[in-house]
Amino acid sequence: MAGPSLMDSFFQRSLDDLIKGIRLCLPGGEAAFIAKSVDEIRREIKSTDSQTKATALQKLTYLHSLHWVDMSWAAFPAVELSSSSVHSHKRLALLSASLSFNPTTDVILLLTHQLRKDFSSSNPHDVSLALSTLSSISTLDLSRDLTPELFILLNSSKNFVKKKAIAAILRVFEQYPEAVRVCFKRIVENLESSDMGVLSAAVGLFCELTVREPRSYLPLAPEFYKILLDSRNNWVLIKVLKIFAKLAPLEPRLAKRIVEPICEHLRRTGSKSLAFECVNTIVTSLSEHEPAVKLAIMKIQEFLLENDPNLKYLGLQALAVVAAKHSWAVLENKEVVIKSLDDVDVNIKLESLQLVMAMVSEDNLAEICKVLISYALKSEPEFCNEILGSILSTCSRNFYEVIVDFDWYVSLLGEMSRIPHCQKGDDIETQLIDIGMRVKDVRLELVHVARGLLIDPALLGNPFIHNVLSAAAWLSGEYVEFSRNLLELMESLLQPRTCLLPSPIRAVYIQSAFKVLTFGVYSFLSTGDDASYPSELTDFVLKEDFQESSETVTSAPISGADLSNGLNPRSSHPSAGNGEDPVIAHEQTSSASSKKQQLTQKSVMDLVNLVEVNLGPLAGSHEVEIQERASNILGMIGMIKPRIHSSMDESEGDRIKRELRASGMMKLMFDAFSEELGPVSVSAQERVPIPEGLVLKESLSDIEAICDHIKLPISSSFSLVRSHSLNNATTIHEHPSKEEYEPSSESTSLLAEHRKRHGIYYLSSENKVMISDDYPPALELKDQAIDEAEDLVKLTKQSLDLRKKRNQAKPRPVVVKLDDGEGAHIVVKKPQLKDDLISGAVREVLLGNEAASSSSNKAIKKREKNELNIDRPESNITMTSTVASEPGNASSRHKLRISGKEKKRSSSGKEKKEHDHKHNQKSDRIHAKHKSRQRADGTLNVAAQSPVIPDFLL
């Protein structure tokens, strides 16, 4: 396609015309207009006129920046225009290159010569454009080719150019670390510059470098310390403080030296930004210096009292850092922190919430949770759920280590589920089930809380709480022996409004109803057995039973029939007359009597009829899980209902026989649910040892080819439709014979052959790890007095004092832990990262051959010590020659290694003198080279620095 004509260039649309055209587009027509404009730009950019090309490139750069139009095809025109003598054209070309060029751009190397020319230009603005472009598009080749020019610019007489060169050198270091050896010394020299722009650029460069690997820059601590003392520019001081925050933890002596200047800056400065950086440096890197920390906390208090939300947020952030080591600082500002929970700024409220959770301990957990729940009730949904999430994560941390009263916490979980904006149903569900499996003593309260959740119809319409209802239904069925009223529990599980629940949760409800029904019927049929429903519950007395029995203790005498009915295992224990408290004895007996009345034949029939009526329609449900579980329950009811119903009209003997047969059948059903579930370690799979020879990453794609010759018989295949291709004479037995279950000898031989050929695909039958599923029994709960609720708005010092000793009224229940023991987690060694190439080059430039010479001196001293040990007649130490110690002389080292006992003293003394003479000559040469290097370096003493800070500074 030919380039644009002169007439086309004359009527070329400008950037303003393009912008106006885009704004005038109708909705939906913008894309078509941009596509048409790009076609025009493609024609215009091929023009030989530089102004036409520049305007086209300007419009394309605009479209690329705001409308993400691809301009990679215009890379070469940008390179062409970069050589223009007009500064505006050059600026436009380099701007488009900075925005669109990437390491895969083919023509990027064509810019090398042009950038080199711009670096040597007399116009500082052209030099500045070239440096900015290099910092944006720098590649390995560009950095390598332009490093000599950068080295010259770092010593430019124009501070504007020098500042730009220092700012651009960081990207060059990243792409080409060898440039450090060329340019680093001149960058260090600029730390003594009198121009504030150059000094700020140099300090900013080191601020970025120390973030990556601060240890390499410890020898520059004297230069930074001088800037800290002399500079009065706040931004330079902020960057220096950031550098010292990284260096101070590496050298304790440095921290002692800089703490006083930093405190002085903090006292006298009026700049909030500098004051905050001083505070941040103190609380992060100088926390061992108590006076400095107290000064920083005083300044933090000023930030917290500011009306500016930004300053208040920064103060809360600094206080959060201090709280890790100095919790008293948070306690001193607790009122401000708690009031910040009502702040308008969301970020401030989140920081305050984190600080409140940092104050949590075993003693003040209940009070803090009261305060947070009160704020959650009056907060917007987002912050409400942040509060609830913080409570859940803090309380469940490290197997609920801060929780002493699990009954209180389970009740709290139930109350959290009723908060209108609660969306933490998944977390509450997980913790309810986890606590039920780990803490035995809390299961009674868990069932009580679950009952309250199940009978609350308002929760069924909240989709965020459906998982909590699923956990409540599961707990009620799994620990049904703790339930007080089976009929009431069954009504809550089968209430009509459960149709609002999703199908998986309804399936859990039906399965729990199955467990409740099985338990109730079995308990009725096995009256008097130790596993019966009443005997399980007499060991646990509900709070309502205590209250009712205490009111009627004088009016309800203890019946002898109740004590001898065989249902209460405590009836054989000593009575009140033998030393037992009569009130407690009566409470236990009256509770057992009330439980016994629930298991009459009429109550069991009511229970069965309730299940049958409610689950009958569900047997035809379209949901497979609901249909299957409902059919299972109805099938069991069909077997047991006639036997229970007919026992009322039969004689005593026939009734007993039928009850025995029904009891045996129900015992099988009851045993299926009686196995107690326990927690499973998260690392259980990792504990299974890998069989020797098993390659887990081995491809199993060849299994099909290996087993291709083995064809399964038709009778063992699975099909949803009966095959019609079978011979009419073929009959399928309803009950297969024993021979059909036993593998044939042919298939056994094929399996053995396959195992022999491909043994790596089989698990070894010998390495079996037997992990016991038993866990220690929980301790007995004791009564605990419930303190009166304190004010929900303010936390007193007594409730938040972490140093207060806990006055525990009852022992903490045992929490089953499977993941905190030895070997619970397999520690995976992390691969060691290689030293950063830039840091390695920096160490070489700063230390020169100092490190190498120090290591060689250590080796020489060690050899001399070994030689001295040879003179001892009892020594057996092996001596190695100086030549043999060098790398690459393994054979020489082999030949020259001799035993001290076999060598004569005279010969060893002679060799020692020769070795000392050679060593003296070698050390003289090293010192001579070292002195000449120092003279060549001139005023720059960095090369002579040791890896640590010199003592004269500290």
mmCIF file of C-alpha atoms in Angstrom, residues 514-639:
data_model
loop_
_atom_site.group_PDB
_atom_site.id
_atom_site.type_symbol
_atom_site.label_atom_id
_atom_site.label_comp_id
_atom_site.label_asym_id
_atom_site.label_seq_id
_atom_site.Cartn_x
_atom_site.Cartn_y
_atom_site.Cartn_z
ATOM 1 C CA PHE A 514 -32.927 -42.035 61.212
ATOM 2 C CA LYS A 515 -30.423 -42.033 64.085
ATOM 3 C CA VAL A 516 -32.949 -40.573 66.517
ATOM 4 C CA LEU A 517 -35.588 -43.135 65.557
ATOM 5 C CA THR A 518 -33.139 -46.029 65.808
ATOM 6 C CA PHE A 519 -31.965 -44.872 69.216
ATOM 7 C CA GLY A 520 -35.470 -44.348 70.553
ATOM 8 C CA VAL A 521 -36.864 -47.691 69.388
ATOM 9 C CA TYR A 522 -33.808 -49.617 70.533
ATOM 10 C CA SER A 523 -33.849 -47.913 73.929
ATOM 11 C CA PHE A 524 -37.486 -48.846 74.370
ATOM 12 C CA LEU A 525 -36.997 -52.467 73.316
ATOM 13 C CA SER A 526 -33.858 -52.905 75.448
ATOM 14 C CA THR A 527 -35.207 -51.412 78.682
ATOM 15 C CA GLY A 528 -32.849 -52.099 81.520
ATOM 16 C CA ASP A 529 -29.763 -52.472 79.370
ATOM 17 C CA ASP A 530 -26.734 -50.333 80.138
ATOM 18 C CA ALA A 531 -26.884 -48.875 76.654
ATOM 19 C CA SER A 532 -30.433 -47.725 77.060
ATOM 20 C CA TYR A 533 -31.554 -44.169 76.530
ATOM 21 C CA PRO A 534 -32.354 -43.361 80.200
ATOM 22 C CA SER A 535 -29.134 -44.844 81.582
ATOM 23 C CA GLU A 536 -27.048 -42.746 79.234
ATOM 24 C CA LEU A 537 -28.687 -39.535 80.266
ATOM 25 C CA THR A 538 -28.679 -39.938 84.015
ATOM 26 C CA ASP A 539 -24.979 -39.127 84.035
ATOM 27 C CA PHE A 540 -25.751 -35.682 82.674
ATOM 28 C CA VAL A 541 -28.306 -33.343 84.160
ATOM 29 C CA LEU A 542 -29.572 -30.404 82.213
ATOM 30 C CA LYS A 543 -29.777 -26.947 83.759
ATOM 31 C CA GLU A 544 -33.570 -26.946 83.466
ATOM 32 C CA ASP A 545 -33.741 -30.206 85.427
ATOM 33 C CA PHE A 546 -31.645 -28.706 88.214
ATOM 34 C CA GLN A 547 -33.953 -25.724 88.455
ATOM 35 C CA GLU A 548 -37.154 -27.766 88.386
ATOM 36 C CA SER A 549 -35.907 -30.308 90.915
ATOM 37 C CA SER A 550 -34.663 -27.631 93.294
ATOM 38 C CA GLU A 551 -38.133 -26.069 93.339
ATOM 39 C CA THR A 552 -39.916 -29.380 94.047
ATOM 40 C CA VAL A 553 -37.389 -31.042 96.319
ATOM 41 C CA THR A 554 -39.683 -30.879 99.324
ATOM 42 C CA SER A 555 -42.912 -31.838 97.571
ATOM 43 C CA ALA A 556 -41.690 -34.776 95.475
ATOM 44 C CA PRO A 557 -40.550 -37.695 97.637
ATOM 45 C CA ILE A 558 -38.188 -40.238 96.193
ATOM 46 C CA SER A 559 -40.040 -43.329 95.112
ATOM 47 C CA GLY A 560 -38.609 -46.694 95.871
ATOM 48 C CA ALA A 561 -39.877 -48.007 92.559
ATOM 49 C CA ASP A 562 -37.847 -45.341 90.805
ATOM 50 C CA LEU A 563 -34.705 -46.432 92.583
ATOM 51 C CA SER A 564 -35.219 -50.081 91.779
ATOM 52 C CA ASN A 565 -36.484 -49.946 88.235
ATOM 53 C CA GLY A 566 -33.157 -50.977 86.797
ATOM 54 C CA LEU A 567 -32.974 -48.017 84.448
ATOM 55 C CA ASN A 568 -30.708 -45.834 86.510
ATOM 56 C CA PRO A 569 -27.175 -47.151 86.928
ATOM 57 C CA ARG A 570 -26.689 -44.878 89.913
ATOM 58 C CA SER A 571 -29.433 -46.714 91.841
ATOM 59 C CA SER A 572 -26.843 -49.163 93.118
ATOM 60 C CA HIS A 573 -24.705 -46.361 94.488
ATOM 61 C CA PRO A 574 -24.915 -45.215 98.100
ATOM 62 C CA SER A 575 -27.993 -43.133 98.720
ATOM 63 C CA ALA A 576 -28.290 -39.828 100.441
ATOM 64 C CA GLY A 577 -28.277 -41.525 103.749
ATOM 65 C CA ASN A 578 -24.803 -42.869 103.091
ATOM 66 C CA GLY A 579 -23.275 -39.479 102.677
ATOM 67 C CA GLU A 580 -24.620 -38.325 99.322
ATOM 68 C CA ASP A 581 -26.255 -34.942 99.015
ATOM 69 C CA PRO A 582 -30.032 -35.556 99.112
ATOM 70 C CA VAL A 583 -30.704 -32.656 96.732
ATOM 71 C CA ILE A 584 -28.338 -34.034 94.094
ATOM 72 C CA ALA A 585 -29.686 -37.551 94.573
ATOM 73 C CA HIS A 586 -33.235 -36.340 94.086
ATOM 74 C CA GLU A 587 -32.244 -34.299 91.026
ATOM 75 C CA GLN A 588 -30.690 -37.348 89.415
ATOM 76 C CA THR A 589 -33.659 -39.547 90.246
ATOM 77 C CA SER A 590 -36.316 -37.085 89.128
ATOM 78 C CA SER A 591 -34.388 -36.485 85.904
ATOM 79 C CA ALA A 592 -34.222 -40.226 85.269
ATOM 80 C CA SER A 593 -37.933 -40.555 85.973
ATOM 81 C CA SER A 594 -38.808 -37.816 83.514
ATOM 82 C CA LYS A 595 -36.660 -39.506 80.904
ATOM 83 C CA LYS A 596 -38.296 -42.835 81.600
ATOM 84 C CA GLN A 597 -41.752 -41.442 80.895
ATOM 85 C CA GLN A 598 -40.678 -40.509 77.379
ATOM 86 C CA LEU A 599 -39.947 -44.130 76.482
ATOM 87 C CA THR A 600 -43.374 -45.611 77.012
ATOM 88 C CA GLN A 601 -44.955 -47.680 74.295
ATOM 89 C CA LYS A 602 -47.279 -44.831 73.358
ATOM 90 C CA SER A 603 -44.434 -42.336 73.039
ATOM 91 C CA VAL A 604 -42.469 -44.713 70.817
ATOM 92 C CA MET A 605 -45.508 -45.272 68.587
ATOM 93 C CA ASP A 606 -46.012 -41.511 68.359
ATOM 94 C CA LEU A 607 -42.402 -41.175 67.329
ATOM 95 C CA VAL A 608 -42.746 -43.842 64.632
ATOM 96 C CA ASN A 609 -46.012 -42.399 63.321
ATOM 97 C CA LEU A 610 -44.511 -38.906 63.172
ATOM 98 C CA VAL A 611 -41.626 -40.144 61.058
ATOM 99 C CA GLU A 612 -43.856 -42.192 58.792
ATOM 100 C CA VAL A 613 -46.284 -39.350 58.096
ATOM 101 C CA ASN A 614 -43.606 -36.764 57.333
ATOM 102 C CA LEU A 615 -41.259 -38.948 55.289
ATOM 103 C CA GLY A 616 -43.947 -40.714 53.283
ATOM 104 C CA PRO A 617 -44.162 -38.014 50.583
ATOM 105 C CA LEU A 618 -40.371 -37.761 50.390
ATOM 106 C CA ALA A 619 -40.077 -41.352 49.184
ATOM 107 C CA GLY A 620 -41.064 -40.084 45.736
ATOM 108 C CA SER A 621 -38.715 -37.103 45.735
ATOM 109 C CA HIS A 622 -36.720 -36.298 42.606
ATOM 110 C CA GLU A 623 -33.585 -35.808 44.718
ATOM 111 C CA VAL A 624 -31.719 -39.097 44.932
ATOM 112 C CA GLU A 625 -30.245 -38.539 48.393
ATOM 113 C CA ILE A 626 -33.577 -37.540 49.920
ATOM 114 C CA GLN A 627 -35.456 -40.380 48.238
ATOM 115 C CA GLU A 628 -32.932 -43.018 49.287
ATOM 116 C CA ARG A 629 -32.674 -41.937 52.919
ATOM 117 C CA ALA A 630 -36.441 -41.560 53.294
ATOM 118 C CA SER A 631 -36.991 -45.009 51.767
ATOM 119 C CA ASN A 632 -34.498 -46.549 54.190
ATOM 120 C CA ILE A 633 -36.345 -45.139 57.193
ATOM 121 C CA LEU A 634 -39.744 -46.141 55.858
ATOM 122 C CA GLY A 635 -38.469 -49.642 55.202
ATOM 123 C CA MET A 636 -37.263 -49.978 58.778
ATOM 124 C CA ILE A 637 -40.591 -48.643 60.060
ATOM 125 C CA GLY A 638 -42.401 -51.224 57.968
ATOM 126 C CA MET A 639 -40.512 -53.987 59.810
#
